[in-house]
Short mmCIF file of C-alpha atoms and ligand atoms in Angstrom, two decimals:
data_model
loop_
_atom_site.label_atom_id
_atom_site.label_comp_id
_atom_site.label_asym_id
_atom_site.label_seq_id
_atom_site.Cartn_x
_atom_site.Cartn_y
_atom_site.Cartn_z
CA UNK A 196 0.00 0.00 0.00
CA UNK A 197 1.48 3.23 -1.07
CA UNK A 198 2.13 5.60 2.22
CA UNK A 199 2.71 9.61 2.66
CA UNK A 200 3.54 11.32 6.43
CA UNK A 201 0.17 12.99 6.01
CA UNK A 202 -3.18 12.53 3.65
CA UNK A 203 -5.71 15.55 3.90
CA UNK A 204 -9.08 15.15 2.55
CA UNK A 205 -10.38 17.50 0.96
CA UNK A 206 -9.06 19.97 -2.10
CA UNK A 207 -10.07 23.19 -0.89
CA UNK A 208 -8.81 25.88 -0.13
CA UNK A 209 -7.92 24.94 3.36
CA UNK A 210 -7.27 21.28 3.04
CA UNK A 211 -4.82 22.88 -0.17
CA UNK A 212 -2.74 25.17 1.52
CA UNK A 213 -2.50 23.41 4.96
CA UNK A 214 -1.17 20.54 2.55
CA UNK A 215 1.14 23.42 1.07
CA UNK A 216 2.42 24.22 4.61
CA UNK A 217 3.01 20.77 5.95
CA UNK A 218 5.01 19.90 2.77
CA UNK A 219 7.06 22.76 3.64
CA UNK A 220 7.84 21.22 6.80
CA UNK A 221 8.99 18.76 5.05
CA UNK A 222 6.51 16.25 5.32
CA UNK A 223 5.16 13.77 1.85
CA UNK A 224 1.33 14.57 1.75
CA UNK A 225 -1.48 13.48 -0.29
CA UNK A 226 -4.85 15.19 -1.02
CA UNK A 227 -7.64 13.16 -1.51
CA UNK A 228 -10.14 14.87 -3.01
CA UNK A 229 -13.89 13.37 -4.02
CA UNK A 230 -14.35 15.51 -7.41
CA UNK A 231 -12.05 18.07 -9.09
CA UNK A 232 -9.56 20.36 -6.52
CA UNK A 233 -11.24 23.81 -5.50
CA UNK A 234 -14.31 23.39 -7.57
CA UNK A 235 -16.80 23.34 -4.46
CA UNK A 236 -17.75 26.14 -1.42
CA UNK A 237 -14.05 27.71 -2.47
CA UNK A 238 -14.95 27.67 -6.32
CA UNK A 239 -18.95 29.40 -5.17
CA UNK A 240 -17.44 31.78 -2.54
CA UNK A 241 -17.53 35.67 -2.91
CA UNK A 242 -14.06 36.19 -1.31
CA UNK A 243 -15.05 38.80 1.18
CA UNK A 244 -12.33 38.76 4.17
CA UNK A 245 -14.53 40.31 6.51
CA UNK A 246 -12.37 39.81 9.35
CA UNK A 247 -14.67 41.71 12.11
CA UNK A 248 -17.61 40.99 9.74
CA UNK A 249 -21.15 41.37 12.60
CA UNK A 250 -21.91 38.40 11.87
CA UNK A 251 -18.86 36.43 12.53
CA UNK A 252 -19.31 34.81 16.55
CA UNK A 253 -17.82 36.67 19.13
CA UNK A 254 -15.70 33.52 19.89
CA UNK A 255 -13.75 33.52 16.17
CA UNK A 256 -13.13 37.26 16.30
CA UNK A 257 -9.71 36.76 17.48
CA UNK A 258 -8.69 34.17 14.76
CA UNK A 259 -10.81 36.21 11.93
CA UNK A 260 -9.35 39.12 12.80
CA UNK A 261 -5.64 37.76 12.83
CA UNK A 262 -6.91 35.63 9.54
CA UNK A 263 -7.45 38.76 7.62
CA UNK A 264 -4.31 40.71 8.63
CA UNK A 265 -2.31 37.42 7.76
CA UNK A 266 -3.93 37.51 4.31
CA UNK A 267 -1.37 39.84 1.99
CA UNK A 268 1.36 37.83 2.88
CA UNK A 269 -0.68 34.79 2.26
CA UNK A 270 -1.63 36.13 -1.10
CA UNK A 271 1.46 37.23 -1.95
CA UNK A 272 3.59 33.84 -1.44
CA UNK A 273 0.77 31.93 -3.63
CA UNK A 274 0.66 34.17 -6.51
CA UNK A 275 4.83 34.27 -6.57
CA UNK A 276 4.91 30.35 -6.12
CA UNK A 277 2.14 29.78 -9.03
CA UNK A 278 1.99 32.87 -11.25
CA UNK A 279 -1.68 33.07 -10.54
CA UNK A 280 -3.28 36.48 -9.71
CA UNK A 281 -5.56 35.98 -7.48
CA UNK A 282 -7.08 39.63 -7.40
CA UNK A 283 -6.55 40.87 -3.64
CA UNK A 284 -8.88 44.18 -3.81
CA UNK A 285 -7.87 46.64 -1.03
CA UNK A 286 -10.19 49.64 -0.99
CA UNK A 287 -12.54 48.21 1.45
CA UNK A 288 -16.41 48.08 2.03
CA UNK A 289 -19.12 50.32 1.93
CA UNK A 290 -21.95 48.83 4.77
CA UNK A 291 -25.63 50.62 4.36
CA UNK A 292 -27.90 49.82 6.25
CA UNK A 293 -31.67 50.44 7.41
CA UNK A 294 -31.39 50.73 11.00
CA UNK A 295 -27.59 51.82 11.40
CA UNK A 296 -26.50 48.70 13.25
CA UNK A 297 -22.75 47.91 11.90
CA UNK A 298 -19.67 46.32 13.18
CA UNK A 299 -18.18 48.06 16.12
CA UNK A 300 -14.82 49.11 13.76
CA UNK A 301 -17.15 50.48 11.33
CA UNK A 302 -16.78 54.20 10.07
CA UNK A 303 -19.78 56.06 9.71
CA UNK A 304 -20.12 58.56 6.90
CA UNK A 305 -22.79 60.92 4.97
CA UNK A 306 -23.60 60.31 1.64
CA UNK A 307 -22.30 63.76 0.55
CA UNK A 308 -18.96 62.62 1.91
CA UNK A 309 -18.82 59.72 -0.99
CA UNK A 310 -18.59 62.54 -3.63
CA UNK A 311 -16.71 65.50 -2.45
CA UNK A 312 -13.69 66.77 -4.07
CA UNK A 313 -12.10 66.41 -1.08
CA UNK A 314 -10.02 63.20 -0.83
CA UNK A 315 -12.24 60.89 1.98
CA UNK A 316 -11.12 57.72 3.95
CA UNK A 317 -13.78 56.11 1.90
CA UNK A 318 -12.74 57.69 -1.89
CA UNK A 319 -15.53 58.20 -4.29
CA UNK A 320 -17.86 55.26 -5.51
CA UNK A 321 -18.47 55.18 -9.02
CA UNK A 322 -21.16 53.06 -8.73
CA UNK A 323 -23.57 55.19 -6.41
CA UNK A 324 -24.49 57.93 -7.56
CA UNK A 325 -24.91 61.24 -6.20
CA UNK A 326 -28.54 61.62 -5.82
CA UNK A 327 -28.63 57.68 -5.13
CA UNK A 328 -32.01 57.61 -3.21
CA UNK A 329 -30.25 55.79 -0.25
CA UNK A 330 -29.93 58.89 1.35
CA UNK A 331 -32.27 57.73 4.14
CA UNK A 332 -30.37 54.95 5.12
CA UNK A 333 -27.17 54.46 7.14
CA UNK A 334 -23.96 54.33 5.88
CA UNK A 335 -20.06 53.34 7.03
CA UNK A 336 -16.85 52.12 6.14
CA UNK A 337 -14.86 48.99 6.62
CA UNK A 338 -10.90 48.65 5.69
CA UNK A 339 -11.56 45.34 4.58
CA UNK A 340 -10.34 43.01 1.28
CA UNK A 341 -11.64 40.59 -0.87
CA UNK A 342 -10.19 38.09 -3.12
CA UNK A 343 -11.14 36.34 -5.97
CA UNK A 344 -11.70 32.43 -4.60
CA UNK A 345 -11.86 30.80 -7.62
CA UNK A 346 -7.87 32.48 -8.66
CA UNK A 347 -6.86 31.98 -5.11
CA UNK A 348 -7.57 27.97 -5.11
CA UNK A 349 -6.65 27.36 -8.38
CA UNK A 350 -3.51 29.18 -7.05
CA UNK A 351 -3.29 27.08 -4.21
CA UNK A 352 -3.45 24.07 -6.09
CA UNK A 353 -0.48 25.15 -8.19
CA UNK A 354 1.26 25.84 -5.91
CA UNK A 355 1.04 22.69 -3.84
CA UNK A 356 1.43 20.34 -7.24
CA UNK A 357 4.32 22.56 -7.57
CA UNK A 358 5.95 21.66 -4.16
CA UNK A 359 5.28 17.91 -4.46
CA UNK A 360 1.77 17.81 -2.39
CA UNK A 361 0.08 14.48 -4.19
CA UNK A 362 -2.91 14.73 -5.23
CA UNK A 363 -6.01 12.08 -5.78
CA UNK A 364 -9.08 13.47 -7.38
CA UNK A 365 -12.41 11.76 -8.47
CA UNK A 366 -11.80 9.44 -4.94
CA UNK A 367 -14.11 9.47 -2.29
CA UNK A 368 -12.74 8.18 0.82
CA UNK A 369 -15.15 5.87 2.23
CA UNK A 370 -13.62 5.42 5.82
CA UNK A 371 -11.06 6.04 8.20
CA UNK A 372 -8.76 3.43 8.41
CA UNK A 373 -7.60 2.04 12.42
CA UNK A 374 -4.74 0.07 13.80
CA UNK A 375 -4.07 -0.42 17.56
CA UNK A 376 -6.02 2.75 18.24
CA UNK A 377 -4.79 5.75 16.00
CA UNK A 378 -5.27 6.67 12.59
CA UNK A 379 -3.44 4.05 9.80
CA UNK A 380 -4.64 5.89 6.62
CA UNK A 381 -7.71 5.91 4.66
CA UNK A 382 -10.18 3.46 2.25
CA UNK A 383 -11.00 5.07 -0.56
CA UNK A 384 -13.90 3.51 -3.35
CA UNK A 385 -11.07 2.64 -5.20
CA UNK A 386 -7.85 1.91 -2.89
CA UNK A 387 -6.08 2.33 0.61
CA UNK A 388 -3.77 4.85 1.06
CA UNK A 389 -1.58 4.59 4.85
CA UNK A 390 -0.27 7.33 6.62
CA UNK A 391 -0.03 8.04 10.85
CA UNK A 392 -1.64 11.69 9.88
CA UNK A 393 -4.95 12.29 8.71
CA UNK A 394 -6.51 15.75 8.42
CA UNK A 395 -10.41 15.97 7.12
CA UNK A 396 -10.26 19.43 5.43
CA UNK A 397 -13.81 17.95 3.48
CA UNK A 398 -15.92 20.83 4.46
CA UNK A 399 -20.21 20.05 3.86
CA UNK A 400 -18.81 16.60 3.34
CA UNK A 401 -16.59 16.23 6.31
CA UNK A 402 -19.31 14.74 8.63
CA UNK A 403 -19.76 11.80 5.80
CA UNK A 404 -16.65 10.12 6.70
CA UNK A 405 -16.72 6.90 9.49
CA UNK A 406 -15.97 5.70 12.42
CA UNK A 407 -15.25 9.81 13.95
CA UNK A 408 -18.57 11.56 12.81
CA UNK A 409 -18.89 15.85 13.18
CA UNK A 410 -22.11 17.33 12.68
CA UNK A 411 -21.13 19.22 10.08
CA UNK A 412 -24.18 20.51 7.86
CA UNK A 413 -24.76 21.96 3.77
CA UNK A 414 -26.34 25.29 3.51
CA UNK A 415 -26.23 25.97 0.16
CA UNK A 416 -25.34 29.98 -1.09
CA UNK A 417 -27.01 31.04 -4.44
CA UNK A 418 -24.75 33.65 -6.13
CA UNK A 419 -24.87 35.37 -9.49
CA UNK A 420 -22.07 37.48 -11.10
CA UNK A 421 -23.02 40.33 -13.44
CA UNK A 422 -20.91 42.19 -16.03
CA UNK A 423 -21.71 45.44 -17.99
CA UNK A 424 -22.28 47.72 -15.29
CA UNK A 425 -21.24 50.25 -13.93
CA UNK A 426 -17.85 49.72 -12.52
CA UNK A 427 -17.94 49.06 -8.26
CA UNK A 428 -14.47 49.68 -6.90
CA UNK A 429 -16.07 48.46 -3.06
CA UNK A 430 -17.63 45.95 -1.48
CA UNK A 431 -21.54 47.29 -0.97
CA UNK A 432 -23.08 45.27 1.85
CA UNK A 433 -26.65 45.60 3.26
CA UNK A 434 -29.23 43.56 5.18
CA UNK A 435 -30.60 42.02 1.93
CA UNK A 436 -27.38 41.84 -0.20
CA UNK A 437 -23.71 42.04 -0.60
CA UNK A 438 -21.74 43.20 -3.84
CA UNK A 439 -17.85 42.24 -4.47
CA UNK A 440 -16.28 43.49 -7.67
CA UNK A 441 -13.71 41.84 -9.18
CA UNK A 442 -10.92 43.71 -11.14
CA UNK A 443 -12.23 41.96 -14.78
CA UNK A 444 -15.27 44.23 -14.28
CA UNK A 445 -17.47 41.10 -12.65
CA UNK A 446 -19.79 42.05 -9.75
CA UNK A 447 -20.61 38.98 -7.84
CA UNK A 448 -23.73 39.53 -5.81
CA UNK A 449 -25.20 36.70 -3.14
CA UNK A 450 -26.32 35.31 -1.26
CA UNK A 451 -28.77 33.35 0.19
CA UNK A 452 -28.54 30.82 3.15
CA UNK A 453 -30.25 27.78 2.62
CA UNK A 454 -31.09 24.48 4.16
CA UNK A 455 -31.31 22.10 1.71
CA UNK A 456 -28.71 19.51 1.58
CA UNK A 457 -26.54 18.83 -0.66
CA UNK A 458 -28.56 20.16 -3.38
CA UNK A 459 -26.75 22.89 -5.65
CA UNK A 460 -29.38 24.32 -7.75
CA UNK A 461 -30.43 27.77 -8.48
CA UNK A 462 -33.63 29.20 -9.11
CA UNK A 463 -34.54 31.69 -11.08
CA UNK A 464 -36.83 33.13 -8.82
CA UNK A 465 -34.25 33.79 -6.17
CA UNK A 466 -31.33 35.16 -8.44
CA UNK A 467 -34.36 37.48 -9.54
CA UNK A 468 -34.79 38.82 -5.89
CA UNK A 469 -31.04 39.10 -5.23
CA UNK A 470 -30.31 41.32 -8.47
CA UNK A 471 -33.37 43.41 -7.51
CA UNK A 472 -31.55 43.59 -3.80
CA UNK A 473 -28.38 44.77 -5.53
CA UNK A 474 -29.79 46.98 -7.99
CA UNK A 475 -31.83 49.06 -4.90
CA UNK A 476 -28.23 49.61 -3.88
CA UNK A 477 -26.43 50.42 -7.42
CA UNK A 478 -29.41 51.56 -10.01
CA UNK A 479 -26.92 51.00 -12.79
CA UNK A 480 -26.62 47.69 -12.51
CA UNK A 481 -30.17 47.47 -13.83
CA UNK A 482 -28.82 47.76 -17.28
CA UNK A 483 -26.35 44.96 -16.42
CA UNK A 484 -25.85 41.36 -18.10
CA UNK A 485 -25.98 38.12 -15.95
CA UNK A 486 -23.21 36.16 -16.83
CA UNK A 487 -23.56 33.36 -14.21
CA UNK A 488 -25.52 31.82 -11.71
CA UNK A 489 -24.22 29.33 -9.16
CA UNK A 490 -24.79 27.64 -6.06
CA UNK A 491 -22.54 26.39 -3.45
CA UNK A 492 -22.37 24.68 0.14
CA UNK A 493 -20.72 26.54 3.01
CA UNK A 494 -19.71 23.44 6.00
CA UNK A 495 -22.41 24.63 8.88
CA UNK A 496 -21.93 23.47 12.75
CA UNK A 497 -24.46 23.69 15.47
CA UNK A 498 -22.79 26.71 16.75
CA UNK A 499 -21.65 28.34 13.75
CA UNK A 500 -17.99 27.82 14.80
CA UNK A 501 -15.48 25.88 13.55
CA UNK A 502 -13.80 22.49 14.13
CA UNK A 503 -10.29 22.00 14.30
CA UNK A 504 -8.32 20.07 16.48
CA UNK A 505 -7.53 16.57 16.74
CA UNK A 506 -10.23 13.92 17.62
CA UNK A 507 -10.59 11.09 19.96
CA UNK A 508 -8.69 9.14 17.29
CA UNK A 509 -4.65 9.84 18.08
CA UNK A 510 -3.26 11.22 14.56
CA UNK A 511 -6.76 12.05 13.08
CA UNK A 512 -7.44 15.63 13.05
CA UNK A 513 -10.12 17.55 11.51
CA UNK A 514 -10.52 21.46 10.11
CA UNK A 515 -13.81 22.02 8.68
CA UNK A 516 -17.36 24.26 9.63
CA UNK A 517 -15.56 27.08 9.03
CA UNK A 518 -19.19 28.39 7.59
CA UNK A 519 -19.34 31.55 5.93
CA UNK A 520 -15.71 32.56 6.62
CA UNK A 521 -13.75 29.72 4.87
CA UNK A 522 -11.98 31.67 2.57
CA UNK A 523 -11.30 34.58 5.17
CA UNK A 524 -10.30 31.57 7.83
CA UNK A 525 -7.82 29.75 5.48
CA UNK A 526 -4.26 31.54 7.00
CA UNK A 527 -5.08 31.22 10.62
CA UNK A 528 -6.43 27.64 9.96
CA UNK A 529 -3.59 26.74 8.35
CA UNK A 530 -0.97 28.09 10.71
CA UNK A 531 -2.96 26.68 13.68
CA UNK A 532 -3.51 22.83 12.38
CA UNK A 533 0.74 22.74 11.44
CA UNK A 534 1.14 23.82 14.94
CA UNK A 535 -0.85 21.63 16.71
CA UNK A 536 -0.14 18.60 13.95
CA UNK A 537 3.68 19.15 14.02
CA UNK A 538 4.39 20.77 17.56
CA UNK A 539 1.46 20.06 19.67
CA UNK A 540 1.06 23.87 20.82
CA UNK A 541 -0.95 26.56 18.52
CA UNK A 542 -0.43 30.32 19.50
CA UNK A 543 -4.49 30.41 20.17
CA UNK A 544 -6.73 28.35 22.20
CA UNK A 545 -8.97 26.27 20.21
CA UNK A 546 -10.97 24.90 23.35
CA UNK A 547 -14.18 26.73 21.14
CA UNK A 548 -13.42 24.76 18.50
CA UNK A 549 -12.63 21.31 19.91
CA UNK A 550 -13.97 18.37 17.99
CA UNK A 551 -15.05 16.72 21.39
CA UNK A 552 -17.81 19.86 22.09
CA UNK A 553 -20.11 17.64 19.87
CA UNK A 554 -19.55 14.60 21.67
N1 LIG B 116 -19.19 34.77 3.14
C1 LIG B 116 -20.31 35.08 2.34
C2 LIG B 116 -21.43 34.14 2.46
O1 LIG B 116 -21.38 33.22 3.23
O2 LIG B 116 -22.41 34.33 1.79
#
């Protein structure tokens, strides 16, 4: 049976680039990955890295937070090790909202202030306006970036093929493989494959895989991605609807949050209501083309944190339910799984997160 140091299932962005960064430890790693590298929640994501994003639990703040100030330098080593741009935007996001309640590092502003000559934190928005008919609502300013997913895996995988990571795509592992108590390697539908590490990286899927079950849960993001409008150079985010252009003139506008297993279908009906969401925000878009309409399936958890750690199985360690923040999460996940998988001692305490709060 052919053996690595360490398999990780999963060809994601974070099963990728933690295989990236235990290779550069000098470990022999395989991916296993069930269809085609980077082609599911990574490939559907909108590559927001809203690092103190309200939504994001008051428990991940510290790791989100560190996550997005980790993520030029984590851009910047993929794109020189693959070639790959992967289209870090930097001039932040524009939040509006109804009843003014933002993230606490949020910078309020008037809507005036988006279109004076003088030079603003925020710097004009081509895309609202000046008599935008938002003036009613509340608006601030975020010094966040976004990235496009789809470059940065593709990227990732590159990179990793380029440093020796193995990969196995089109192979679903079926089980966990045991001997004298700790983790041996992995059955696939096909094969075996033996190594003393094992790191499920599977996201939605990564609750599939026997004997150590996590309760990890689909909910399925429709997206769309227009072109021909007017250009956006920030993220627009409200209640209803968030915005990201991308530097090829793209606007990708989502999302929705959906129970509905593993089911990856749009519907018209719904990319309908999520234009008409984004075009109360940016009127020109009305007279914008749809060039794509998508679905993905972000890995949900019980408590809309996280799992990583290792489990009750010595050597088998999982990093999945990273939600709606996988992309965002991918640095600090990585850097904390090498720690803990090669030197038993991350920087953060990942009691939160343990695999064991499930059990
Ligand atoms: N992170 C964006 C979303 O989950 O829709």
């Amino acid at each position: 049976m052919k053996s690595w140091d360490a398999i990780i299932l999963g060809g994601g962005i974070i099963g990728l680039s933690l295989a990236i960064s235990l290779r550069k430890q000098g470990l022999r790693v395989l991916v296993v990955e069930r269809g085609e590298p980077g082609r599911e929640a990574s490939h559907a994501a909108a590559g927001m890295l809203a690092g103190s994003g309200s939504e994001i639990p008051a428990a991940l703040k510290p790791l989100s937070e560190e996550s997005a100030r980790m993520y030029p330098e984590f851009v910047h080593e993929l794109e020189d090790e693959s070639g790959i741009k992967v289209d870090l935007r930097e001039h932040g996001t524009i939040l509006i909202s109804e009843d003014g309640r933002f993230a606490e590092k949020a910078e309020r502003f008037a809507w005036d202030q988006l279109h004076t000559l003088e030079p603003t934190l925020i710097g004009s928005e081509p895309g609202i306006p000046p008599k935008c008919g938002l003036e009613s609502r509340q608006a601030a300013f975020l010094t966040e970036c976004s990235v496009d997913p789809r470059a940065l895996v593709s990227a990732a995988l590159k990179a990793a093929k380029h440093r020796g990571v193995d990969i196995a795509s089109g192979t679903e592992v079926r089980k966990i493989s045991v001997e004298a108590d700790r983790v041996s390697g992995v059955e696939t539908d096909k094969t075996s494959y033996a190594a003393a590490i094992v790191v499920n990286c599977a996201g939605a899927w990564a609750g599939c895989i026997g004997p150590v079950r996590f309760p990890v849960k689909p909910i399925k993001g429709q997206m769309l991605a227009v072109v021909g409008g007017p250009g956006l150079k920030h993220v627009i985010r409200s209640e209803k609807v968030y915005l990201v252009p991308r530097s090829d003139g793209r606007i990708v506008i989502g999302s929705t949050l959906e129970d509905a297993g593993y089911n990856k279908q749009t519907d018209i009906g719904t990319i309908q209501r999520l234009f008409q969401a984004a075009v109360e925000l940016v009127p020109g878009l009305a007279g914008s083309k749809q060039h794509e309409a998508w679905a993905g399936l972000r890995p949900g958890t019980p408590d809309e944190l996280p799992i990583l750690g290792e489990t009750s199985l010595k050597g088998y360690f999982v990093a999945t339910g990273h939600y709606r923040d996988g992309i965002l999460l991918a640095p600090i996940t990585v850097q904390v799984m090498t720690d803990l998988i090669l030197i038993k001692a991350p920087h953060h305490n990942l009691g939160s997160f343990a695999p064991a709060r499930f059990s």
